[in-house]
Coordinates of C-alpha atoms in Angstrom, one line a residue:
M30 CA -1.4 209.7 63.3
N31 CA -0.2 213.0 62.2
P32 CA -2.4 213.9 59.2
I33 CA 0.3 216.0 57.7
S34 CA 2.7 213.1 57.8
E35 CA 0.1 210.8 56.4
T36 CA -0.7 213.1 53.6
S37 CA 2.9 213.5 52.8
A38 CA 3.5 209.8 52.8
E39 CA 0.6 209.1 50.4
R40 CA 1.6 211.9 48.0
P41 CA 3.7 210.5 45.2
Q42 CA 7.3 211.8 45.5
P43 CA 9.1 213.2 42.4
R44 CA 11.7 211.0 40.9
P45 CA 15.3 212.1 41.4
K46 CA 16.8 213.6 38.2
T47 CA 18.9 211.1 36.4
V48 CA 20.8 211.3 33.1
S49 CA 19.7 208.6 30.6
S50 CA 22.2 206.1 29.5
E51 CA 21.7 207.2 25.9
A52 CA 22.5 210.8 26.8
T53 CA 25.5 209.7 28.9
G54 CA 26.8 207.6 26.0
R55 CA 26.3 210.4 23.5
S56 CA 28.2 212.8 25.8
A57 CA 31.1 210.4 26.2
S58 CA 31.1 209.8 22.5
D59 CA 31.2 213.5 21.7
S60 CA 34.0 214.0 24.2
S61 CA 36.0 211.1 22.6
L62 CA 35.3 212.6 19.1
R63 CA 36.5 216.0 20.2
R64 CA 39.8 214.5 21.5
L65 CA 40.2 212.6 18.2
E66 CA 39.5 215.8 16.2
G67 CA 42.1 217.6 18.3
A68 CA 44.7 215.0 17.7
L69 CA 44.0 214.9 13.9
S70 CA 44.1 218.7 13.7
A71 CA 47.4 218.8 15.5
V72 CA 48.9 216.2 13.1
A73 CA 47.5 218.2 10.1
L74 CA 49.1 221.4 11.5
I75 CA 52.5 219.8 12.2
I76 CA 52.7 218.3 8.7
A77 CA 51.8 221.7 7.1
A78 CA 54.3 223.6 9.3
C79 CA 57.1 221.2 8.3
L80 CA 56.2 221.6 4.6
A81 CA 56.0 225.4 4.9
W82 CA 59.4 225.6 6.6
R83 CA 61.0 223.4 4.0
T84 CA 60.1 225.8 1.2
R85 CA 60.2 229.1 3.1
F86 CA 62.5 230.7 0.5
R87 CA 60.5 229.6 -2.5
V88 CA 58.6 232.5 -4.3
N89 CA 56.6 231.6 -7.3
S90 CA 56.0 234.1 -10.1
D91 CA 52.4 235.0 -9.0
A92 CA 53.6 235.7 -5.4
M93 CA 55.9 238.5 -6.5
N94 CA 52.8 240.3 -7.9
Y95 CA 50.8 239.7 -4.7
L96 CA 53.6 241.2 -2.6
D97 CA 53.8 244.2 -5.0
L98 CA 50.0 244.7 -4.8
G99 CA 50.1 244.5 -1.0
D100 CA 52.6 247.3 -0.9
A101 CA 50.5 249.4 -3.3
I102 CA 47.4 248.9 -1.2
Y103 CA 49.0 250.1 1.9
R104 CA 50.6 253.1 0.1
G105 CA 47.1 254.0 -1.1
E106 CA 48.1 253.8 -4.8
W107 CA 44.6 252.6 -5.9
P108 CA 45.0 252.8 -9.7
T109 CA 48.1 250.5 -9.3
A110 CA 46.6 248.4 -6.5
I111 CA 43.4 247.4 -8.4
N112 CA 43.8 245.4 -11.6
G113 CA 41.7 242.8 -13.5
L114 CA 43.7 239.6 -12.8
W115 CA 44.7 239.6 -9.1
S116 CA 42.0 239.9 -6.5
P117 CA 42.8 242.2 -3.6
L118 CA 42.2 240.3 -0.3
Y119 CA 45.2 238.1 -0.3
P120 CA 47.6 240.9 -1.3
A121 CA 46.0 243.1 1.4
L122 CA 46.8 240.3 4.0
L123 CA 50.3 240.1 2.8
G124 CA 50.6 243.9 3.0
L125 CA 49.2 243.9 6.5
A126 CA 51.7 241.2 7.6
R127 CA 54.6 243.2 6.1
R128 CA 53.3 246.4 7.8
L129 CA 53.0 244.7 11.2
L130 CA 56.1 242.5 11.1
R131 CA 58.4 244.7 9.0
P132 CA 60.6 241.8 7.8
S133 CA 63.9 242.4 6.1
G134 CA 64.4 241.2 2.6
Y135 CA 65.9 238.0 3.8
W136 CA 62.8 237.2 5.9
E137 CA 60.1 238.4 3.6
S138 CA 59.4 235.1 1.9
T139 CA 59.4 233.3 5.3
M140 CA 56.8 235.8 6.4
A141 CA 54.7 235.1 3.3
H142 CA 54.9 231.3 4.0
G143 CA 54.0 232.0 7.6
L144 CA 50.8 233.7 6.4
N145 CA 50.1 230.8 4.2
L146 CA 50.4 228.5 7.2
A147 CA 48.0 230.8 9.1
L148 CA 45.5 230.6 6.3
Y149 CA 45.8 226.8 6.4
G150 CA 45.0 227.0 10.1
L151 CA 41.9 229.1 9.2
A152 CA 40.9 226.5 6.6
L153 CA 41.2 223.9 9.3
I154 CA 38.9 225.9 11.6
G155 CA 36.4 226.3 8.8
F156 CA 36.5 222.6 8.0
R157 CA 36.0 221.6 11.6
S158 CA 32.9 223.8 11.7
F159 CA 31.6 222.3 8.5
F160 CA 32.4 218.7 9.4
R161 CA 30.7 219.0 12.9
R162 CA 27.5 220.3 11.4
L163 CA 27.6 217.6 8.7
R164 CA 28.0 215.0 11.5
L165 CA 25.0 216.4 13.3
A166 CA 22.9 216.2 10.1
M167 CA 23.9 212.6 9.6
R168 CA 22.9 211.8 13.2
R169 CA 19.5 213.3 12.8
E170 CA 18.8 211.5 9.6
A171 CA 20.1 208.2 10.8
G172 CA 17.9 208.5 13.9
D173 CA 14.8 209.4 11.9
A174 CA 15.2 206.5 9.5
N175 CA 16.5 204.0 12.0
A176 CA 19.4 203.4 9.6
V177 CA 23.1 202.6 10.1
T178 CA 25.5 205.2 8.8
W179 CA 29.3 205.6 9.0
P180 CA 30.8 204.7 12.5
E181 CA 31.7 208.1 13.9
R182 CA 35.3 207.5 14.7
S183 CA 35.9 206.0 11.2
W184 CA 34.0 208.9 9.6
T185 CA 36.0 211.5 11.5
I186 CA 39.3 210.0 10.4
L187 CA 38.0 209.7 6.8
G188 CA 36.9 213.4 6.9
Y189 CA 40.2 214.7 8.2
T190 CA 42.1 212.6 5.7
V191 CA 40.1 214.2 2.9
F192 CA 40.9 217.6 4.3
L193 CA 44.6 216.8 4.5
G194 CA 44.7 215.6 0.9
C195 CA 42.7 218.5 -0.5
S196 CA 44.7 221.1 1.5
L197 CA 48.2 219.8 1.1
V198 CA 48.2 217.7 -2.1
L199 CA 45.7 219.5 -4.3
I200 CA 47.1 222.8 -2.9
R201 CA 50.8 222.8 -2.4
I202 CA 51.5 224.9 0.7
S203 CA 54.8 225.9 -0.9
V204 CA 52.8 227.9 -3.5
L205 CA 52.1 231.5 -2.3
S206 CA 48.5 232.0 -3.6
P207 CA 45.0 232.8 -2.3
D208 CA 43.8 229.2 -2.6
L209 CA 44.0 228.3 1.1
L210 CA 42.1 231.5 1.9
V211 CA 39.4 230.6 -0.6
A212 CA 39.3 227.1 0.9
A213 CA 38.7 228.5 4.3
L214 CA 35.9 230.7 3.2
V215 CA 34.2 227.9 1.2
Y216 CA 34.2 225.7 4.3
F217 CA 32.6 228.5 6.4
A218 CA 30.0 229.0 3.7
A219 CA 29.2 225.3 3.6
S220 CA 29.0 225.2 7.4
I221 CA 26.4 228.1 7.3
L222 CA 24.4 226.2 4.6
L223 CA 24.2 223.2 6.9
T224 CA 23.0 225.4 9.7
I225 CA 20.3 226.8 7.5
A226 CA 19.3 223.3 6.3
A227 CA 19.0 222.2 10.0
G228 CA 16.3 224.8 10.5
N229 CA 18.1 228.0 11.5
R230 CA 16.3 230.7 9.6
R231 CA 17.6 233.7 11.6
A232 CA 18.6 236.8 9.6
W233 CA 22.1 236.9 11.0
T234 CA 22.8 233.4 9.7
F235 CA 22.0 234.6 6.2
A236 CA 23.9 237.8 6.8
A237 CA 27.0 235.8 7.8
L238 CA 26.6 233.8 4.5
G239 CA 26.6 237.0 2.5
V240 CA 29.7 238.4 4.3
V241 CA 31.6 235.1 3.8
L242 CA 30.8 234.9 0.1
G243 CA 31.7 238.6 -0.4
L244 CA 35.1 237.9 1.1
G245 CA 35.4 234.8 -1.1
Y246 CA 35.0 237.0 -4.2
L247 CA 37.6 239.5 -2.8
A248 CA 39.9 236.5 -2.5
K249 CA 39.4 235.1 -6.0
T250 CA 37.2 236.4 -8.9
P251 CA 35.7 233.0 -9.8
M252 CA 34.0 232.9 -6.4
F253 CA 31.6 235.5 -7.8
W254 CA 29.8 232.7 -9.7
G255 CA 30.4 230.2 -6.9
S256 CA 28.7 232.6 -4.6
V257 CA 25.6 232.6 -6.9
L258 CA 25.4 228.8 -6.5
F259 CA 25.7 229.1 -2.7
L260 CA 22.9 231.7 -2.6
A261 CA 20.7 229.5 -4.8
A262 CA 21.3 226.5 -2.5
A263 CA 20.4 228.7 0.5
F264 CA 17.2 229.8 -1.2
F265 CA 16.0 226.3 -2.2
V266 CA 17.0 224.5 1.0
V267 CA 14.5 226.7 3.0
R268 CA 11.7 225.3 0.8
D269 CA 9.3 228.1 1.8
W270 CA 10.1 230.9 -0.8
R271 CA 8.2 233.5 1.3
K272 CA 10.6 233.0 4.1
A273 CA 13.6 232.4 1.9
A274 CA 13.3 235.4 -0.4
P275 CA 13.9 238.2 2.1
R276 CA 16.7 236.3 3.9
V277 CA 18.5 235.4 0.7
A278 CA 18.1 239.0 -0.5
L279 CA 19.8 240.1 2.7
A280 CA 22.7 237.7 2.0
A281 CA 22.9 238.8 -1.6
G282 CA 22.9 242.4 -0.7
L283 CA 25.7 242.1 1.8
F284 CA 27.6 240.0 -0.8
L285 CA 27.3 242.8 -3.4
V286 CA 28.3 245.5 -0.9
I287 CA 31.5 243.7 0.0
A288 CA 32.2 242.5 -3.6
G289 CA 31.6 246.1 -4.7
L290 CA 34.7 247.1 -2.9
Y291 CA 36.6 245.5 -5.8
F292 CA 34.3 245.4 -8.9
V293 CA 33.1 249.0 -8.6
P294 CA 36.6 250.7 -8.7
L295 CA 37.8 248.1 -11.2
S296 CA 34.9 249.0 -13.5
M297 CA 35.7 252.7 -13.1
I298 CA 39.4 252.1 -13.9
K299 CA 38.5 249.9 -16.9
G300 CA 35.8 252.2 -18.2
R301 CA 33.4 249.2 -18.6
P302 CA 31.3 247.0 -16.2
T303 CA 33.4 244.1 -15.1
I304 CA 33.9 241.7 -12.1
G305 CA 37.4 240.9 -13.3
D306 CA 39.3 239.7 -16.4
T307 CA 40.4 236.4 -15.0
A308 CA 38.1 234.3 -17.2
R309 CA 38.8 236.3 -20.3
L310 CA 42.6 236.1 -19.9
N311 CA 42.6 232.4 -19.0
Y312 CA 40.4 231.6 -21.9
G313 CA 42.9 233.4 -24.1
F314 CA 45.9 231.8 -22.6
H315 CA 44.6 228.2 -22.4
I316 CA 42.0 227.8 -25.1
H317 CA 43.3 230.2 -27.8
K318 CA 47.0 229.8 -26.9
V319 CA 47.6 233.6 -26.7
P320 CA 51.1 234.1 -25.2
Y321 CA 51.2 234.9 -21.4
V322 CA 53.3 238.1 -22.0
H323 CA 54.1 240.3 -24.9
W324 CA 51.0 239.6 -27.0
Q325 CA 51.3 241.8 -30.1
G326 CA 48.1 240.8 -31.8
D327 CA 49.8 238.1 -34.0
T328 CA 47.4 235.3 -33.1
A329 CA 44.6 235.0 -35.7
G330 CA 41.1 235.8 -34.6
N331 CA 41.9 237.4 -31.3
G332 CA 41.8 241.1 -32.1
S333 CA 44.7 243.4 -31.5
P334 CA 46.1 244.9 -28.2
R335 CA 45.2 248.6 -27.5
H336 CA 48.4 249.1 -25.6
P337 CA 50.9 246.2 -26.0
T338 CA 54.4 246.1 -24.5
R339 CA 56.7 247.8 -26.9
R340 CA 58.8 245.5 -29.2
L341 CA 62.1 247.2 -29.9
M342 CA 63.5 244.6 -32.3
T343 CA 63.2 241.0 -33.4
S344 CA 65.8 238.2 -33.7
P345 CA 66.3 238.4 -30.8
D346 CA 63.0 239.8 -29.5
V347 CA 63.5 242.8 -27.2
Y348 CA 60.6 244.4 -25.3
E349 CA 60.2 247.5 -23.2
F350 CA 57.4 248.1 -20.7
A351 CA 58.6 250.7 -18.2
S352 CA 55.3 252.5 -18.1
P353 CA 52.4 253.0 -17.3
V354 CA 52.0 249.8 -15.2
G355 CA 53.7 249.4 -11.8
G356 CA 55.1 246.4 -10.0
T357 CA 58.5 244.7 -10.2
Y358 CA 57.6 243.0 -13.5
P359 CA 54.9 245.1 -15.3
P360 CA 53.9 242.5 -18.0
W361 CA 52.6 240.1 -15.4
Y362 CA 51.7 242.6 -12.7
D363 CA 48.6 243.6 -14.7
P364 CA 48.1 241.5 -17.9
S365 CA 44.5 243.0 -18.1
Y366 CA 46.0 246.3 -19.2
W367 CA 48.4 244.9 -21.8
Y368 CA 45.6 242.6 -23.2
E369 CA 42.9 245.2 -23.6
G370 CA 41.5 244.4 -27.1
L371 CA 41.7 240.7 -26.7
R372 CA 38.8 239.1 -28.6
F373 CA 37.7 235.6 -29.4
A374 CA 36.4 234.1 -32.6
W375 CA 35.1 230.5 -32.3
K376 CA 37.4 228.0 -34.1
P377 CA 37.0 224.2 -34.5
A378 CA 40.2 223.7 -32.5
D379 CA 38.4 225.2 -29.5
V380 CA 36.2 222.1 -29.2
R381 CA 39.3 219.9 -28.9
R382 CA 40.8 222.2 -26.3
L383 CA 37.7 222.4 -24.2
T384 CA 37.5 218.6 -24.3
T385 CA 41.1 218.5 -23.2
S386 CA 40.2 220.8 -20.3
L387 CA 37.3 218.5 -19.3
L388 CA 39.6 215.5 -19.4
D389 CA 42.0 217.3 -17.2
L390 CA 39.3 217.5 -14.6
Y391 CA 38.6 213.8 -15.0
F392 CA 42.2 212.8 -14.6
M393 CA 42.6 215.1 -11.6
F394 CA 40.0 212.9 -9.9
T395 CA 41.5 209.6 -11.0
D396 CA 45.2 210.4 -10.7
T397 CA 45.4 211.4 -7.0
F398 CA 44.3 210.2 -3.6
Q399 CA 40.7 210.7 -4.9
V400 CA 40.8 207.3 -6.7
S401 CA 40.3 205.6 -3.3
L402 CA 37.3 207.9 -2.6
L403 CA 35.8 207.1 -6.0
V404 CA 36.2 203.3 -5.5
G405 CA 34.7 203.5 -2.0
L406 CA 31.7 205.4 -3.2
L407 CA 31.0 202.9 -5.9
V408 CA 31.4 199.9 -3.6
V409 CA 28.9 201.3 -1.1
T410 CA 26.5 202.4 -3.8
V411 CA 26.5 198.9 -5.2
R412 CA 26.0 197.3 -1.8
V413 CA 22.9 199.5 -0.9
W414 CA 21.6 199.5 -4.4
D415 CA 17.8 199.9 -4.8
R416 CA 15.6 202.2 -6.7
D417 CA 16.1 205.0 -4.1
A418 CA 19.8 204.6 -3.7
V419 CA 20.8 207.1 -6.3
R420 CA 18.4 209.7 -4.9
R421 CA 19.7 209.0 -1.4
V422 CA 23.4 209.3 -2.3
L423 CA 23.2 212.1 -4.8
L424 CA 20.4 214.3 -3.4
R425 CA 20.5 213.9 0.4
R426 CA 23.2 216.6 0.6
W427 CA 22.4 218.3 -2.7
Y428 CA 22.8 221.8 -1.2
V429 CA 26.5 221.0 -0.4
V430 CA 27.2 219.1 -3.6
L431 CA 25.5 221.6 -6.0
P432 CA 28.0 224.5 -5.4
A433 CA 30.9 222.1 -5.6
V434 CA 29.9 220.5 -8.9
G435 CA 29.0 223.9 -10.4
V436 CA 32.4 225.4 -9.6
L437 CA 34.2 222.2 -10.8
L438 CA 32.4 222.4 -14.1
M439 CA 33.0 226.2 -14.4
Y440 CA 36.7 225.7 -14.1
S441 CA 36.7 222.8 -16.5
L442 CA 35.4 225.1 -19.3
V443 CA 38.5 227.2 -19.2
H444 CA 41.4 225.8 -17.2
V445 CA 41.8 223.4 -14.3
E446 CA 44.6 223.2 -11.8
P447 CA 44.4 221.0 -8.6
R448 CA 44.8 224.0 -6.3
Y449 CA 41.6 225.6 -7.7
L450 CA 39.5 222.6 -6.6
S451 CA 40.6 221.9 -3.1
A452 CA 37.6 222.8 -0.8
F453 CA 35.1 222.1 -3.6
A454 CA 36.5 218.5 -4.0
A455 CA 36.2 218.0 -0.2
L456 CA 32.5 219.2 -0.3
L457 CA 31.8 216.9 -3.2
W458 CA 33.2 213.8 -1.6
L459 CA 31.9 214.4 1.9
G460 CA 28.5 215.5 0.6
L461 CA 28.2 212.3 -1.3
Y462 CA 29.6 210.0 1.4
S463 CA 27.4 211.5 4.1
G464 CA 24.3 210.4 2.1
M465 CA 25.2 206.7 2.5
A466 CA 23.0 204.7 4.9
L467 CA 22.4 200.9 5.2
G468 CA 19.9 198.8 7.2
E469 CA 19.7 198.3 11.0
A470 CA 21.9 195.3 11.3
E471 CA 25.2 195.5 13.3
G472 CA 26.9 193.7 10.4
D473 CA 26.1 196.8 8.2
R474 CA 27.9 199.0 10.7
R475 CA 31.0 196.8 10.7
W476 CA 30.9 196.6 6.9
L477 CA 30.8 200.4 6.6
A478 CA 33.7 200.7 9.1
A479 CA 35.7 198.3 7.0
V480 CA 35.0 200.3 3.8
A481 CA 36.0 203.6 5.6
L482 CA 39.3 202.1 6.8
A483 CA 40.1 200.7 3.4
V484 CA 39.4 204.1 1.8
I485 CA 41.5 205.9 4.5
G486 CA 44.4 203.5 3.9
G487 CA 44.2 203.9 0.1
M488 CA 44.2 207.7 0.4
L489 CA 47.1 207.8 2.9
F490 CA 49.1 205.5 0.6
E491 CA 48.5 207.7 -2.5
M492 CA 49.2 210.9 -0.5
T493 CA 52.5 209.7 0.9
G494 CA 54.5 210.5 -2.2
P495 CA 53.2 214.0 -2.8
L496 CA 53.6 214.9 0.9
V497 CA 57.0 213.4 1.4
V498 CA 58.6 214.0 -2.0
A499 CA 59.1 217.6 -3.0
T500 CA 58.3 218.8 -6.5
E501 CA 61.1 219.7 -8.8
S502 CA 60.7 223.4 -8.1
E503 CA 60.6 222.7 -4.3
Q504 CA 63.7 220.6 -4.6
Q505 CA 65.5 223.4 -6.5
A506 CA 64.4 226.0 -3.9
A507 CA 65.9 223.8 -1.2
V508 CA 69.2 223.5 -3.1
D509 CA 69.4 227.2 -3.9
G510 CA 68.6 228.4 -0.4
H511 CA 67.7 232.1 -0.4
L512 CA 69.1 232.5 -3.9
H513 CA 67.2 235.7 -4.9
W514 CA 68.3 237.5 -1.7
R515 CA 71.9 236.6 -2.5
V516 CA 71.5 238.0 -6.1
A517 CA 70.1 241.2 -4.7
R518 CA 73.0 241.6 -2.4
E519 CA 75.5 241.0 -5.2
L520 CA 73.7 243.6 -7.3
Q521 CA 74.1 246.2 -4.5
K522 CA 77.8 245.5 -4.5
M523 CA 77.8 246.3 -8.2
G524 CA 76.5 249.7 -7.4
I525 CA 72.8 249.1 -8.3
R526 CA 70.5 251.1 -6.0
P527 CA 66.8 250.8 -5.1
E528 CA 64.4 252.2 -7.8
D529 CA 67.1 251.8 -10.5
P530 CA 65.6 250.4 -13.8
I531 CA 67.0 247.0 -14.8
A532 CA 66.7 244.6 -17.7
S533 CA 66.4 240.9 -17.8
A534 CA 67.9 238.3 -20.2
G535 CA 64.9 236.0 -20.5
S536 CA 61.6 236.5 -18.8
G537 CA 61.6 238.6 -15.7
N538 CA 58.5 236.8 -14.4
T539 CA 60.5 235.1 -11.7
A540 CA 62.8 238.1 -10.9
Y541 CA 62.1 238.1 -7.2
W542 CA 65.7 239.3 -6.8
A543 CA 64.6 242.6 -8.4
R544 CA 61.9 243.1 -5.8
L545 CA 64.3 242.4 -3.0
A546 CA 66.8 244.9 -4.4
G547 CA 64.0 247.5 -4.9
L548 CA 64.3 247.4 -8.7
K549 CA 61.9 247.5 -11.5
V550 CA 62.4 245.3 -14.6
V551 CA 61.7 247.7 -17.5
A552 CA 62.9 245.6 -20.5
E553 CA 63.9 242.1 -21.5
T554 CA 64.9 239.8 -24.2
R555 CA 62.1 237.3 -24.5
W556 CA 64.3 234.2 -24.7
R557 CA 67.7 234.1 -23.1
D558 CA 69.1 231.5 -25.5
D559 CA 68.1 233.7 -28.5
L560 CA 70.4 236.4 -27.1
W561 CA 73.3 234.0 -26.7
T562 CA 73.0 232.4 -30.1
A563 CA 72.3 235.6 -32.1
P564 CA 75.1 236.8 -34.4
E565 CA 77.4 239.3 -32.8
P566 CA 75.9 242.3 -34.7
A567 CA 72.3 241.3 -33.7
R568 CA 73.4 240.7 -30.1
A569 CA 75.1 244.1 -29.9
A570 CA 72.0 245.7 -31.4
A571 CA 69.9 244.0 -28.7
L572 CA 72.1 245.3 -25.9
R573 CA 71.9 248.9 -27.4
A574 CA 68.1 248.6 -27.5
L575 CA 68.0 247.5 -23.9
A576 CA 70.3 250.4 -23.0
S577 CA 68.0 252.8 -24.7
T578 CA 65.2 252.0 -22.2
G579 CA 67.3 253.5 -19.4
A580 CA 68.1 250.2 -17.8
R581 CA 71.3 250.4 -15.7
G582 CA 72.3 246.8 -16.6
I583 CA 71.0 243.4 -17.6
V584 CA 70.7 240.3 -15.4
S585 CA 70.8 236.7 -16.6
R586 CA 69.8 233.7 -14.6
E587 CA 72.8 231.8 -16.0
L588 CA 76.3 232.6 -17.2
P589 CA 76.5 233.2 -20.9
P590 CA 78.5 230.9 -23.1
A591 CA 82.1 231.9 -23.9
S592 CA 81.1 233.3 -27.3
A593 CA 78.8 235.8 -25.7
A594 CA 80.5 236.4 -22.4
S595 CA 82.3 239.7 -23.1
G596 CA 81.6 242.2 -20.4
W597 CA 79.4 239.9 -18.3
Q598 CA 80.3 239.5 -14.6
P599 CA 79.2 236.6 -12.3
L600 CA 77.1 237.6 -9.3
G601 CA 79.1 235.8 -6.6
D602 CA 78.3 232.0 -6.5
T603 CA 74.6 232.4 -7.4
G604 CA 75.0 231.3 -11.0
F605 CA 73.6 234.6 -12.2
A606 CA 75.5 237.1 -14.3
Y607 CA 75.3 240.9 -14.8
L608 CA 76.2 243.2 -17.6
R609 CA 76.4 247.0 -17.1
L610 CA 74.7 248.8 -20.0
G611 CA 76.2 252.0 -21.4
R612 CA 74.1 254.9 -22.5
P613 CA 73.3 254.7 -26.3

């Protein structure tokens, strides 16, 4: 016998490499989930694209200021480009898009809505990153505890339905604002938090968190305090403060460096330390009921303006504001300038108004698709109830829920609008739902699947109306077509040229036609009807006051009544009217 062969035969042979059935099943499951996520993402993008195209000519009042700021940024007009209300990142993106695409006036609003759609796509990418890391965390915890959690296909559909509602119902994609950009950055920040919670303690992970949070503040001032909450969550989720402190310090340092690109020059311009005047102005507008424009210090207990818009006469009220603020409509381009000197004295009525703001937050959660989420959360909590249930549901994903709850409460103290809450509402709901776990029985899995499908069905039913039915302003924009562009064309036919000063009958806050024509609104009558109904001598005096500002003419959004129509000319078929002003 060959000894070599005998030895080889007796030696145990290595087993051929095989893939376990569990690993194979997990790989197949992941592949299936990726296809499902791809399909859901495609549906979400198609819906958003249809909505954006439907309202491509709509330009809300804030959007005109963002476009003006974007122009100022790329012209390097920094004193004009930096102001206390509008954060710079969204205007900078609009300015970059205009610089690259160079759209005509007709296509400018479509370009802006295209950018909004791109930001929606960025928010979707951020959400996918967050949601996948959340699913991995749930898998680990369910495996460690031998517990049943949400079936993954049902959970995936539930998650993307929450994203759709938060991104297209709470935020209307027709509104040109930085809210979708903020949502994208919040999802990325939450994704990084989940990475840290999973054990990734590398410095670059914390550096990425600091960069994302810094960009969040550049997108919207309230994110400064939201970033503090994210950094606190990152510190405590590490558990070992010796390891956490230097890494969170790195994140905080990068955050301050990026945020300083805005708050340092803003503080220099204002002559005082400030991260922005958003909270102060909104507190004045919504709690103390200070008027949005033309505050003259006539609200008790709020101080007096250092440099108000100039009131030329009353009955009707006529204001001039040609300098020193830039923009198409200076009173709303930089309210922080006109409202320097605004102060607050506590009044009993403030308690009622703060309570109303908190109730607004409550109704926002009970008057939308979020009702189904609330009911589903309560149903599962009751089913799994034991002495540890509350801790399991509320604290398992505390580092995701904490920043969300903190920001929601922060807004509720001043002013709440659904679009402010989008990503934070998604973090809150998915953070709470991801903490749910039952026993090991297969019946528990089927029960959770049934609850998920019921919640999904309820959300889709409640979302159908807001997604399909346009708001009143969206419907009006669809009827008008590109109304403001047509007005601008008619003004050019009247001999008005770019950079001419113009006046407005009624607030110029929505005078997008002036931007398209290259004009600056320098004066206005506060209320259009007051001009129409004023006695003839007062109306003539108002027109003389407007002419004294250097305005070439005055534009009204509607034709005046016959009693006040002398000299007014219709601007084509737009419904607008124009009156040439003579020199006084």
